[in-house]
Coordinates of C-alpha atoms and ligand atoms in Angstrom, one line a residue:
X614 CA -117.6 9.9 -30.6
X615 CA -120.8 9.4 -31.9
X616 CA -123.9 10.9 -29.6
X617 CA -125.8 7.4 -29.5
X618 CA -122.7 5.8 -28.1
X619 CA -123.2 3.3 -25.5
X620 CA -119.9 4.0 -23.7
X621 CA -120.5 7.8 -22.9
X622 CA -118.8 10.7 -23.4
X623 CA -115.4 11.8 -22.1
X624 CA -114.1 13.0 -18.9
X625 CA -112.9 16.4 -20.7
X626 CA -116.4 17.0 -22.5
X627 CA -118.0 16.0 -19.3
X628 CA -116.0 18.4 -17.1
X629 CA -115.8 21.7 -19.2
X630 CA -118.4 23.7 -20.1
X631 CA -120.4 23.8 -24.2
X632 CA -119.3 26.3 -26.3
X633 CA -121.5 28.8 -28.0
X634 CA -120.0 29.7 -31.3
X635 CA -122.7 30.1 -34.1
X636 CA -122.6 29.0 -37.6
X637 CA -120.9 30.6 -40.5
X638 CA -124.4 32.1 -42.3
X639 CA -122.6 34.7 -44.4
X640 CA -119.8 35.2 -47.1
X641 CA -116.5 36.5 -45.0
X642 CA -113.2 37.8 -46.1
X643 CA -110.1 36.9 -44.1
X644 CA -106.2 36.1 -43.6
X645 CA -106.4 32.9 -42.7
X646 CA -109.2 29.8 -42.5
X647 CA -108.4 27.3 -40.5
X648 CA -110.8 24.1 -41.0
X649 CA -111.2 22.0 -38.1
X650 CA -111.6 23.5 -34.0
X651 CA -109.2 20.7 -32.2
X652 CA -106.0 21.2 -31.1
X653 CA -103.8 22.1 -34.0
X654 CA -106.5 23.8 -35.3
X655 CA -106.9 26.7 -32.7
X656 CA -103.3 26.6 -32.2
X657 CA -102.6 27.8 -35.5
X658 CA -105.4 29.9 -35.3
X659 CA -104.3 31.0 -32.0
X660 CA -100.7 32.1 -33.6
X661 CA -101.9 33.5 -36.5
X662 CA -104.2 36.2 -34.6
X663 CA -101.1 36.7 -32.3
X664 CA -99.3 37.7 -35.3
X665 CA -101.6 40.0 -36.2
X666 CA -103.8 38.2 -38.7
X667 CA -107.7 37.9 -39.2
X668 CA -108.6 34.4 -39.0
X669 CA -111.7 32.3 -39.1
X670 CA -112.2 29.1 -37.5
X671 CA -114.4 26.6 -39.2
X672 CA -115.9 23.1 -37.3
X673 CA -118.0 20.6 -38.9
X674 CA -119.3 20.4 -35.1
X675 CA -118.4 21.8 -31.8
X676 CA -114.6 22.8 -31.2
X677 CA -112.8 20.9 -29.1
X678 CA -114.7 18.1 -29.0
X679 CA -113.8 15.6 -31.7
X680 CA -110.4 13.9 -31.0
X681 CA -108.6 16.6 -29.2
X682 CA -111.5 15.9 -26.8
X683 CA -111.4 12.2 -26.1
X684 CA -107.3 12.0 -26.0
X685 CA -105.8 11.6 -23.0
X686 CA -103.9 14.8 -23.0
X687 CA -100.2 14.0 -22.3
X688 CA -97.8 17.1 -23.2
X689 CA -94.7 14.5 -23.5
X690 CA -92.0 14.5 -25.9
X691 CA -91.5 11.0 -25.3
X692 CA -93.3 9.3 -27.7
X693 CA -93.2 5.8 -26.7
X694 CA -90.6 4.6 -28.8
X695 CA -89.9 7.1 -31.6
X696 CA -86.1 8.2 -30.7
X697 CA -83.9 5.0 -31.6
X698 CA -86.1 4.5 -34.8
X699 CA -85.6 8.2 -36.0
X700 CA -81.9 8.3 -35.4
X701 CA -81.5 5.2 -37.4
X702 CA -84.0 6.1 -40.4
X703 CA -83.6 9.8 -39.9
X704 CA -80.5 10.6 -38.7
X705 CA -79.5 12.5 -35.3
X706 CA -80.0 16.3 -36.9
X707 CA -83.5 15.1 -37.5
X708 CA -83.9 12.9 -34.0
X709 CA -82.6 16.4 -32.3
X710 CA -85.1 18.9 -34.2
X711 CA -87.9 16.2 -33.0
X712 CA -86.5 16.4 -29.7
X713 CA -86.6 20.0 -29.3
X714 CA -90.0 20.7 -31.6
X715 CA -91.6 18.4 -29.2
X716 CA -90.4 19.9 -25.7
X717 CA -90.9 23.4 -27.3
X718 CA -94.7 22.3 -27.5
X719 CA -94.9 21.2 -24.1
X720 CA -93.4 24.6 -22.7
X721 CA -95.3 26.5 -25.2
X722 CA -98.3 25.3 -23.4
X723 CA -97.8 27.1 -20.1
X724 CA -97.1 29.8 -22.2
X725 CA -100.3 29.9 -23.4
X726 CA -102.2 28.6 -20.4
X727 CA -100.2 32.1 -18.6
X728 CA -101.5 34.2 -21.7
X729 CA -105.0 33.0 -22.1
X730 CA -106.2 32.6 -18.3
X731 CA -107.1 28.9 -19.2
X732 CA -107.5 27.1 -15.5
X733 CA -106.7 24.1 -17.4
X734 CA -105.1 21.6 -14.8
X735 CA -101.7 22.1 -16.1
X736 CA -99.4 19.5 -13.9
X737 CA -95.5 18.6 -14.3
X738 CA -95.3 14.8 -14.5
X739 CA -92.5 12.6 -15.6
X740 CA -93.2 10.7 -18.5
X741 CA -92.2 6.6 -18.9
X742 CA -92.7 4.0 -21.6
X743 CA -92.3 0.7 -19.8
X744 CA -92.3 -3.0 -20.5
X745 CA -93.1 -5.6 -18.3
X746 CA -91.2 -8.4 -20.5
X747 CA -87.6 -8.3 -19.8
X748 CA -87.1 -9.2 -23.8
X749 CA -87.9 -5.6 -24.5
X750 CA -85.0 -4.5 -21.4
X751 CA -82.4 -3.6 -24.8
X752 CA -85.2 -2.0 -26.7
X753 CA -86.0 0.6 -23.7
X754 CA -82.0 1.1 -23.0
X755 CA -82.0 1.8 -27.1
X756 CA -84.7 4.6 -26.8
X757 CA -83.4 6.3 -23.4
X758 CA -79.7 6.9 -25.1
X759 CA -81.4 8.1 -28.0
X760 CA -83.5 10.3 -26.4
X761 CA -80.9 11.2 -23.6
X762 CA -78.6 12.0 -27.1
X763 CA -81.2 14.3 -28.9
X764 CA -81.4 16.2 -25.8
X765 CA -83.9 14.9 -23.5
X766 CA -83.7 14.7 -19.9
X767 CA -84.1 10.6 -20.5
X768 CA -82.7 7.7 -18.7
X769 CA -83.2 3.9 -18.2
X770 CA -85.1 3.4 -15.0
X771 CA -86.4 -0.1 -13.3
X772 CA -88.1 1.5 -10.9
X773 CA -91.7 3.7 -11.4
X774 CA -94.3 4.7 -9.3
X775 CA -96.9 2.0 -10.8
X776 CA -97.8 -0.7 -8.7
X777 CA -96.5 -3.7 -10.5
X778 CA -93.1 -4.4 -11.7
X779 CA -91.7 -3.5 -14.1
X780 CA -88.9 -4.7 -16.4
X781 CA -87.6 -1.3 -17.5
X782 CA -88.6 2.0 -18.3
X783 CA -87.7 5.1 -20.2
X784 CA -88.2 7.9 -17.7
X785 CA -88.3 11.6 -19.4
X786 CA -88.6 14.4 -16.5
X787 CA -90.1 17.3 -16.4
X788 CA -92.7 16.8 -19.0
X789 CA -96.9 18.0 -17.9
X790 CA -100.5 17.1 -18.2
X791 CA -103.6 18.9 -18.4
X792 CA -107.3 19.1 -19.2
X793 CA -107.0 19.8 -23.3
X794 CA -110.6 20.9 -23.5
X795 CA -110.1 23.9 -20.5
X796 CA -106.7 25.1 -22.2
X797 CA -108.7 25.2 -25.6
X798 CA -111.8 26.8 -24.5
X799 CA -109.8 29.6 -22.7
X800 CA -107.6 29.8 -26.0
X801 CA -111.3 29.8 -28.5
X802 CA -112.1 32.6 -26.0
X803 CA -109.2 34.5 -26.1
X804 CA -109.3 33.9 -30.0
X805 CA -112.6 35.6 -29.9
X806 CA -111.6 38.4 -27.9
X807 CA -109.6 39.7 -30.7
X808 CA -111.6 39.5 -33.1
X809 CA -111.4 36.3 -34.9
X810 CA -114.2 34.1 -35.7
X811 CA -115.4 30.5 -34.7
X812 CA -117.8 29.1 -36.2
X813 CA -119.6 25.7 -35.2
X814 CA -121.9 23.4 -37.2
X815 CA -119.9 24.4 -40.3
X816 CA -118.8 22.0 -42.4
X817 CA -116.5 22.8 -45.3
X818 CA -117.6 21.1 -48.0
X819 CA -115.0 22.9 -51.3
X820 CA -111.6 24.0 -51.3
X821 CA -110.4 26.3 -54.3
X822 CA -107.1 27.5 -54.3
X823 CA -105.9 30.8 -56.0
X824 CA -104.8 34.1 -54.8
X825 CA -107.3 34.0 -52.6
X826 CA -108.4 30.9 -51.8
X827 CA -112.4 30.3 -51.4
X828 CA -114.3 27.8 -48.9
X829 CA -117.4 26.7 -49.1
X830 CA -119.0 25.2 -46.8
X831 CA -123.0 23.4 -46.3
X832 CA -124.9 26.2 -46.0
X833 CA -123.6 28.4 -48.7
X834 CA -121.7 30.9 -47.1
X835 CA -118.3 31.2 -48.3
X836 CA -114.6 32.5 -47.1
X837 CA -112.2 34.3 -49.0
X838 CA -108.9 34.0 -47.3
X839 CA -105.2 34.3 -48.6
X840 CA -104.2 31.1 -46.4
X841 CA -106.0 27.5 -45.7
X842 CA -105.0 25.6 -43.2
X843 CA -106.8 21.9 -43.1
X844 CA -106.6 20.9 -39.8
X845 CA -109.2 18.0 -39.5
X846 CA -107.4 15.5 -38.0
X847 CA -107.6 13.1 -41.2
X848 CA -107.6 16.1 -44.2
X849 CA -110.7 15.9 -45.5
X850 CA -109.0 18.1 -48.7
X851 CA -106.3 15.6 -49.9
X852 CA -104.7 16.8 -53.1
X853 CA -101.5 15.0 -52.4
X854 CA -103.0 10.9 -51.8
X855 CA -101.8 11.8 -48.0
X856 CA -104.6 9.5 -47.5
X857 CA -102.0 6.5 -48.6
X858 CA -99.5 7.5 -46.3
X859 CA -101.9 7.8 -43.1
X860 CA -103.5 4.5 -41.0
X861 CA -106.1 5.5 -38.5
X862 CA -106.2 3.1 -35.3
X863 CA -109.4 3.7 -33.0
X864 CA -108.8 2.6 -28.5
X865 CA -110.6 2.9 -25.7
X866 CA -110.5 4.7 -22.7
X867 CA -111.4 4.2 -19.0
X868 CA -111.2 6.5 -15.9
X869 CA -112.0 5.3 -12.3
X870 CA -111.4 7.8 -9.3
X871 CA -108.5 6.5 -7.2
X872 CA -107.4 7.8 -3.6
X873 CA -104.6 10.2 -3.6
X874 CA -102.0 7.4 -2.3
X875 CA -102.8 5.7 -4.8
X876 CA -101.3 7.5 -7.5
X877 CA -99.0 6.7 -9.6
X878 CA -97.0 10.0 -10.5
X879 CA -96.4 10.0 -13.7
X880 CA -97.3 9.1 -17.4
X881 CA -97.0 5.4 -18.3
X882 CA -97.0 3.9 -21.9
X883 CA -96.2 0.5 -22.9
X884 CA -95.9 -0.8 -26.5
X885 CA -97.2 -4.5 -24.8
X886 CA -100.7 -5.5 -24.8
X887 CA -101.6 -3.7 -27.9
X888 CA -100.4 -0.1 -25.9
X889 CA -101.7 0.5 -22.5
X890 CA -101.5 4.1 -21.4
X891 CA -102.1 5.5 -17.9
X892 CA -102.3 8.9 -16.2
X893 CA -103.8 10.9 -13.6
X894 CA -105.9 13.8 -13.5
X895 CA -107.4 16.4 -10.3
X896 CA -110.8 14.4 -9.4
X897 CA -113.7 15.3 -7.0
X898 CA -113.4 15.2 -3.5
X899 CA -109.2 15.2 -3.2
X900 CA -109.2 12.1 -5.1
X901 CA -107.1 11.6 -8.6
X902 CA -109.0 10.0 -11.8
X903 CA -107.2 7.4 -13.2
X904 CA -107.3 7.4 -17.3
X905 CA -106.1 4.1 -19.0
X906 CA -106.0 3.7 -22.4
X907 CA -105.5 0.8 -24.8
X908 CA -107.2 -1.9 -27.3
X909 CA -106.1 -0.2 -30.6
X910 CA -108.0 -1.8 -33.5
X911 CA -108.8 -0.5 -36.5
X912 CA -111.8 1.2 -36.9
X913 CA -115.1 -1.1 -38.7
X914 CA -113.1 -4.4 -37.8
X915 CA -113.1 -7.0 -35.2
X916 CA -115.2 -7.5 -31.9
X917 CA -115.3 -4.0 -30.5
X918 CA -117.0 -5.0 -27.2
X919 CA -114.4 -7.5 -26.7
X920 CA -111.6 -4.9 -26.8
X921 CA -113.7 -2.6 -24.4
X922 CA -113.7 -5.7 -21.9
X923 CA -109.5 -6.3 -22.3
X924 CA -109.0 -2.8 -21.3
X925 CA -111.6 -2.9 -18.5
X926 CA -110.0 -6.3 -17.4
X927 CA -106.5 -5.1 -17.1
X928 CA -107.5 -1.9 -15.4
X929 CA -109.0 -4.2 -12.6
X930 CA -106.4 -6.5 -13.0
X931 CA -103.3 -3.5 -12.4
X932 CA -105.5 -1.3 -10.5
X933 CA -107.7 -3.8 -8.2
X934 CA -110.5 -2.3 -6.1
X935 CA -111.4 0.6 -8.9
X936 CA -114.7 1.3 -10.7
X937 CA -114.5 3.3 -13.8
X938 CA -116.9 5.4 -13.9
X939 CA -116.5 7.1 -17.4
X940 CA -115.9 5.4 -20.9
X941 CA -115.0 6.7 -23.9
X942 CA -113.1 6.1 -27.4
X943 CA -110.1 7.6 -29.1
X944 CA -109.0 8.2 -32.8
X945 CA -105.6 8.8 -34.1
X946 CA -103.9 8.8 -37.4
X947 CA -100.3 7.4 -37.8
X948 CA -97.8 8.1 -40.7
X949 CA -96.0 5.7 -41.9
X950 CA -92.8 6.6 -41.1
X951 CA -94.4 7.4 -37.6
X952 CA -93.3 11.8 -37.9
X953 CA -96.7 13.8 -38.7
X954 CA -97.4 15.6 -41.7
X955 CA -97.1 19.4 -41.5
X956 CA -97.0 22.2 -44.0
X957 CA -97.8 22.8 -47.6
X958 CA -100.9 20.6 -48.4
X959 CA -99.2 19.3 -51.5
X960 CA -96.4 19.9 -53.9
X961 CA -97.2 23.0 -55.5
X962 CA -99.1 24.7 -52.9
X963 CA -98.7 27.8 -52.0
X964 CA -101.8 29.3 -49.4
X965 CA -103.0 25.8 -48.4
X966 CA -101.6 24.1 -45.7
X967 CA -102.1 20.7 -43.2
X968 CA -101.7 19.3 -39.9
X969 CA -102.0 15.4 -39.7
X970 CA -100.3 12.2 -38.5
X971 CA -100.2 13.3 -35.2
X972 CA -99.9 8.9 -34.2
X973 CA -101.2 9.4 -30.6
X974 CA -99.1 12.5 -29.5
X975 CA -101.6 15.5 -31.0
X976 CA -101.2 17.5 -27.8
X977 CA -97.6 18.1 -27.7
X978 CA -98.0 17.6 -32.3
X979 CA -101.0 19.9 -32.5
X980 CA -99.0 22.9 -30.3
X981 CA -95.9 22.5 -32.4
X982 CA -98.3 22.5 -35.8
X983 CA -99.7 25.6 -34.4
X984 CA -96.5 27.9 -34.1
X985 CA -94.7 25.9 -37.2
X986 CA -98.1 27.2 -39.7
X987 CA -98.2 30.0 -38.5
X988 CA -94.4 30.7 -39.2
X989 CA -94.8 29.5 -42.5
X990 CA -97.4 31.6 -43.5
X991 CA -96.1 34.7 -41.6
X992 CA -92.8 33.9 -43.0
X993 CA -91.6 34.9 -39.1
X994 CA -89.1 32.6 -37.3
X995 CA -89.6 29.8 -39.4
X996 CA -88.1 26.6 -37.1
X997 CA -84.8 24.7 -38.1
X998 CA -87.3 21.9 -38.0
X999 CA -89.7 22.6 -40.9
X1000 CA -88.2 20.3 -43.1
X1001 CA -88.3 17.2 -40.4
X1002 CA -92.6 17.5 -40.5
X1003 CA -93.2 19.0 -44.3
X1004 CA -95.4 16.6 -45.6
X1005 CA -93.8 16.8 -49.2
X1006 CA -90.9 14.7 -47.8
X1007 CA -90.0 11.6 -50.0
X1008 CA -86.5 10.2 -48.7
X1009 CA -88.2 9.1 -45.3
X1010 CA -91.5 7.9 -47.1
X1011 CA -89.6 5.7 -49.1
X1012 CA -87.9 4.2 -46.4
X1013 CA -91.7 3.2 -44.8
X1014 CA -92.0 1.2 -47.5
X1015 CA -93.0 -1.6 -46.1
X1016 CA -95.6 0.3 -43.7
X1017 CA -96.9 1.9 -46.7
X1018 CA -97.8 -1.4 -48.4
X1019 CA -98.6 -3.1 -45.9
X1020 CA -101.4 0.1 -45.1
X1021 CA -102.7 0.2 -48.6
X1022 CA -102.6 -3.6 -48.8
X1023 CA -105.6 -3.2 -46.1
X1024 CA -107.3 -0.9 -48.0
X1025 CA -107.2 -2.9 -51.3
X1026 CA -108.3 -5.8 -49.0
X1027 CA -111.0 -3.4 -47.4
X1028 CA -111.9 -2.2 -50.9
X1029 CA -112.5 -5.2 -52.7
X1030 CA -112.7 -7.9 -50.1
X1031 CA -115.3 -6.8 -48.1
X1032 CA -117.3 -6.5 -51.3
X1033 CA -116.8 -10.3 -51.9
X1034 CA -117.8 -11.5 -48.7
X1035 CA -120.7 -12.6 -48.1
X1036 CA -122.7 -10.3 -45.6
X1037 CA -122.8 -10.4 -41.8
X1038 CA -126.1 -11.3 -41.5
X1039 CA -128.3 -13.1 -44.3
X1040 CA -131.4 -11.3 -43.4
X1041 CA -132.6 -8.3 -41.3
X1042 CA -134.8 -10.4 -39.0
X1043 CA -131.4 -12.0 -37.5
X1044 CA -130.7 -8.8 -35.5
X1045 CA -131.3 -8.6 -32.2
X1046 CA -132.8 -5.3 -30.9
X1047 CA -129.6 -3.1 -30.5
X1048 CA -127.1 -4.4 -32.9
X1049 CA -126.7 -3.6 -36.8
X1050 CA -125.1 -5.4 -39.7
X1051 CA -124.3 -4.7 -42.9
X1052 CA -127.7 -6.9 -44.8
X1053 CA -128.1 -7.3 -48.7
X1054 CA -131.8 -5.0 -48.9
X1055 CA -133.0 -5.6 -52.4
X1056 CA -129.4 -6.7 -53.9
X1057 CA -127.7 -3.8 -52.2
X1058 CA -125.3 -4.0 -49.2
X1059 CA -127.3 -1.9 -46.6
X1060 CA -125.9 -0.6 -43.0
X1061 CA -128.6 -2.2 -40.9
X1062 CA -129.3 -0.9 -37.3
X1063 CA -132.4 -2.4 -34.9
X1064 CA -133.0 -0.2 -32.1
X1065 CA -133.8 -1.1 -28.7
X1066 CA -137.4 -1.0 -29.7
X1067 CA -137.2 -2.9 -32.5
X1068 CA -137.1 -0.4 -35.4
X1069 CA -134.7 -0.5 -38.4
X1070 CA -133.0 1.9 -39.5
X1071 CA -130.9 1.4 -42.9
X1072 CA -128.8 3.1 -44.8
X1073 CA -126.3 3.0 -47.6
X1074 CA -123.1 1.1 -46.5
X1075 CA -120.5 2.2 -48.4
X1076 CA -119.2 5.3 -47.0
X1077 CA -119.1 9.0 -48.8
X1078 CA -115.7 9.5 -49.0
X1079 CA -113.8 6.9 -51.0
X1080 CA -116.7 3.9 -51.4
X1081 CA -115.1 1.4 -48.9
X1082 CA -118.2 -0.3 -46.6
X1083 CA -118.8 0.4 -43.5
X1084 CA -118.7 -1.9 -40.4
X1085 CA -121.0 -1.8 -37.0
X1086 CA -118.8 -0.7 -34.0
X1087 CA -121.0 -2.7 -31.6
X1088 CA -119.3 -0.9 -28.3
X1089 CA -119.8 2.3 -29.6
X1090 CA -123.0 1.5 -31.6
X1091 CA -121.7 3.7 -34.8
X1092 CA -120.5 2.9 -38.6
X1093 CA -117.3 2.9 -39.7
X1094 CA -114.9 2.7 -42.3
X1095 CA -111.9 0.4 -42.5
X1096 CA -110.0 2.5 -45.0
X1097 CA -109.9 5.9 -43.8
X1098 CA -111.6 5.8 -40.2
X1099 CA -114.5 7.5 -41.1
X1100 CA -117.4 7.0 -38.7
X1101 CA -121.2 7.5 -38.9
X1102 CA -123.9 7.7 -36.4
X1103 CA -126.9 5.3 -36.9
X1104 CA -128.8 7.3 -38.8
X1105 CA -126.1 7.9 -41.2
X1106 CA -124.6 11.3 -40.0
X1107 CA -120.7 12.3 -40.5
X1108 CA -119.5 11.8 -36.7
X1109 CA -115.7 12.1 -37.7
X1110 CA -114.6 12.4 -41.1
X1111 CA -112.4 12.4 -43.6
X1112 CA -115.8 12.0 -45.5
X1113 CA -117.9 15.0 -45.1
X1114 CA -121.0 13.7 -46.7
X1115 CA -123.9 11.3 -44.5
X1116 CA -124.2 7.3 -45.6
X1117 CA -127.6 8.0 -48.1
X1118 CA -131.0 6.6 -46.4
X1119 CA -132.3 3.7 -48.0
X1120 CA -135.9 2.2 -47.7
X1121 CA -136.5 -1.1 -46.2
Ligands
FES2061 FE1 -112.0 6.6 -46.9 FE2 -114.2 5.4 -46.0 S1 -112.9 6.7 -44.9 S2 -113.3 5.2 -47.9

């Protein structure tokens, strides 16, 4: 989330310590490069070195601190409703392999935790999606016997610990929470400890393949390494148009401090409402902090501040009598046929690898992406369920069709729409201190921002990575893109790619 945000930063960046890797500032030689410090980043990175490897982390910015640090950091193999659709477009080998790649995450994790020393808050909680609507009563007893039937301890409930009724739930036991930003920092450190490198403030900005492969990155140092691994959430090396099979969605997050009866036990989601997600975590004081999550939009459209107030209005509404006290927003990537993308980068890769897709479930995604890289490029104890996530699939992309077109639809609409349209505002004197538009500045469509004291600050709007134009994100006071999710900070900077280079400055 961008630094000049409005809403804050999260709970986890707010509760852990920095981190205090320096820059890559010389050419290195290694096993493995893995681009991008979040989750499935330093898991993979965290294998590989386990295994014996040299690695070498690379983060456009701090590690940990992108999406893995604004999630809210279920470890759940119940994915809200993923089981029924699989075993119908899938079939129930593939529903199973999910089943079990997914809880193998979650137990991995306390593996880990054990292994590294990370004081990470690491809590068993049963997981629920749930639906106040009694329509959606068949969907939920669909999902439980398909998850039950894949192997999950699932069943249909009507009773949970939140404090409204419900119609019916999906409870899976014995699944766990934690702090995703103490687990990774104790896993970085660990990493360290055995000699691989991190290395912040590094963006990669080239990607050769070849035996080795060769990165550069901004400042001109380069790694040699026999294996890539492009773990930046949305690749930002795309040699296989993954780009047409991924849709980011942006939400936002509150967390109020609740007493300890007050808790609700558990991990909620509900599809209704446009997803509304709720869990607990330790808080000052013996109290629990309550984390909702919901609004999805997609990034650079609609009224931002509006969704911000839904979510705040049915936190009060469900959860009367609390004050949030934090504020943050979320960015996930969904494939379309809802299974994330991991392996091989593209067809005929052979040392370049990716971890994407993860749809909202990156904890329990980014933990399984970790130990299924680094089996594939160890060529050790390679999963039965490698060929469920390898991004090369085409049977189960065809069958998301519909998703597909209706994704690239957007873009095209994005793409040459916007570009149509006339602009926000018609002049740069109709923004209010604190607010931006995209403004035609000497017949060019120009990101606009006036800050609070009344200085502009313009810049190019059509973003660096595919030439869509960018939107103002008025909760969050950023630019972003429609197509891809890319977002930029006010003065143009990359705050989360896939594009790697800032919006160019333009003169008013
Ligand atoms: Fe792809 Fe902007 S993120 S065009």
């Amino acid at each position: 989330m961008s630094d000049t945000s409005p809403l804050g930063s999260s709970y986890w960046i707010e509760s852990a310590p920095g981190t205090p890797y320096p820059p890559l500032e010389r050419d290195v030689t290694v096993d493995v490069t893995v681009i991008g410090g979040g989750i499935a980043g330093l898991s993979t990175a965290w294998e590989v070195s386990r295994a014996g490897l040299g690695v070498a982390v690379l983060e456009a910015d701090r590690v940990a601190g992108g999406v893995t640090g604004h999630t809210t950091a279920k470890l759940s193999a119940l994915h809200t409703l993923v089981y029924d659709r699989l075993r119908r477009t899938r079939g129930a080998e593939a529903t199973r392999w999910y089943a079990r790649s997914q809880s193998a995450a979650v137990e991995h994790a306390f593996e880990v935790s054990d292994l590294t020393g990370a004081d990470c808050e690491q809590e068993r909680a049963d997981a629920y999606t749930y639906a106040c609507d009694g329509r959606l009563a068949r969907t939920l007893r669909a999902e439980a016997a398909a998850a039950r039937e894949a192997g999950l301890p699932a069943s249909f409930v009507t009773e949970t610990g939140l404090p409204f009724a419900v119609a019916g739930a999906v409870r899976v036991t014995g699944q766990a929470q934690f702090h995703p930003r103490k687990y990774l920092l104790a896993l970085a450190a660990d990493l360290r400890s055995r000699g691989a490198l991190i290395h912040e403030r590094t963006t990669v900005t080239g990607l050769k393949e070849g035996t080795p492969c060769r990165v550069t990155t901004r400042s001109g140092a380069r790694v040699t390494a026999r294996d890539v691994v492009v773990a930046t959430h949305y690749p930002v090396f795309d040699r296989a148009l993954l780009f047409t099979r991924l849709a980011p969605r942006r939400e936002f997050v509150v967390a109020a401090p609740i007493p300890e009866d007050r808790d609700p036990h558990g991990m909620y989601i509900t599809p209704e409402a446009n997803t509304r997600s709720v869990r607990t975590a330790p808080y000052e004081d013996g109290q629990r902090l309550l984390i909702v999550t919901g609004a999805k939009f997609t990034p650079g459209t609609g009224d931002t501040s509006r969704h911000f107030d839904d979510l705040l209005a049915w936190t009060a509404e469900h959860f009367p009598g609390t004050l949030p006290r934090y504020g943050w927003a979320t960015q996930d990537t969904f494939a379309s046929d809802t299974v994330p993308l991991v392996g091989p980068l593209h067809p005929a890769a052979r040392h370049t690898y990716v971890a994407t897709g993860f749809g909202g479930w990156g904890m329990s995604g980014g933990i399984m992406a970790g130990s299924l890289l680094a089996a594939l490029i160890t060529g050790r104890a390679v999963p039965p369920w490698k060929d469920l996530y390898d991004p090369r699939r085409v049977r189960s992309v065809l069958r998301s069709a519909p998703t597909l077109v209706r994704n690239q639809a957007d873009v095209a609409r994005h793409f040459v729409g916007d570009r149509l349209r006339s602009p926000q505002v018609d002049s740069v004197d109709q923004l209010a201190p604190d607010s931006g538009a995209v403004v035609r500045v000497n017949g060019r469509r120009t990101a606009v921002y006036r800050d609070a004291d009344g200085a502009l600050h313009a810049v190019s709007a059509r973003c660096t990575h595919l030439g869509c134009l960018v939107a103002f994100n008025a909760a969050e006071r950023a630019w972003e893109c429609p197509c891809h999710g890319s977002r930029f900070a006010t003065d143009g900077r990359v705050v989360q790619g896939p594009a790697t280079r800032p919006l160019d400055q333009r003169e008013m």
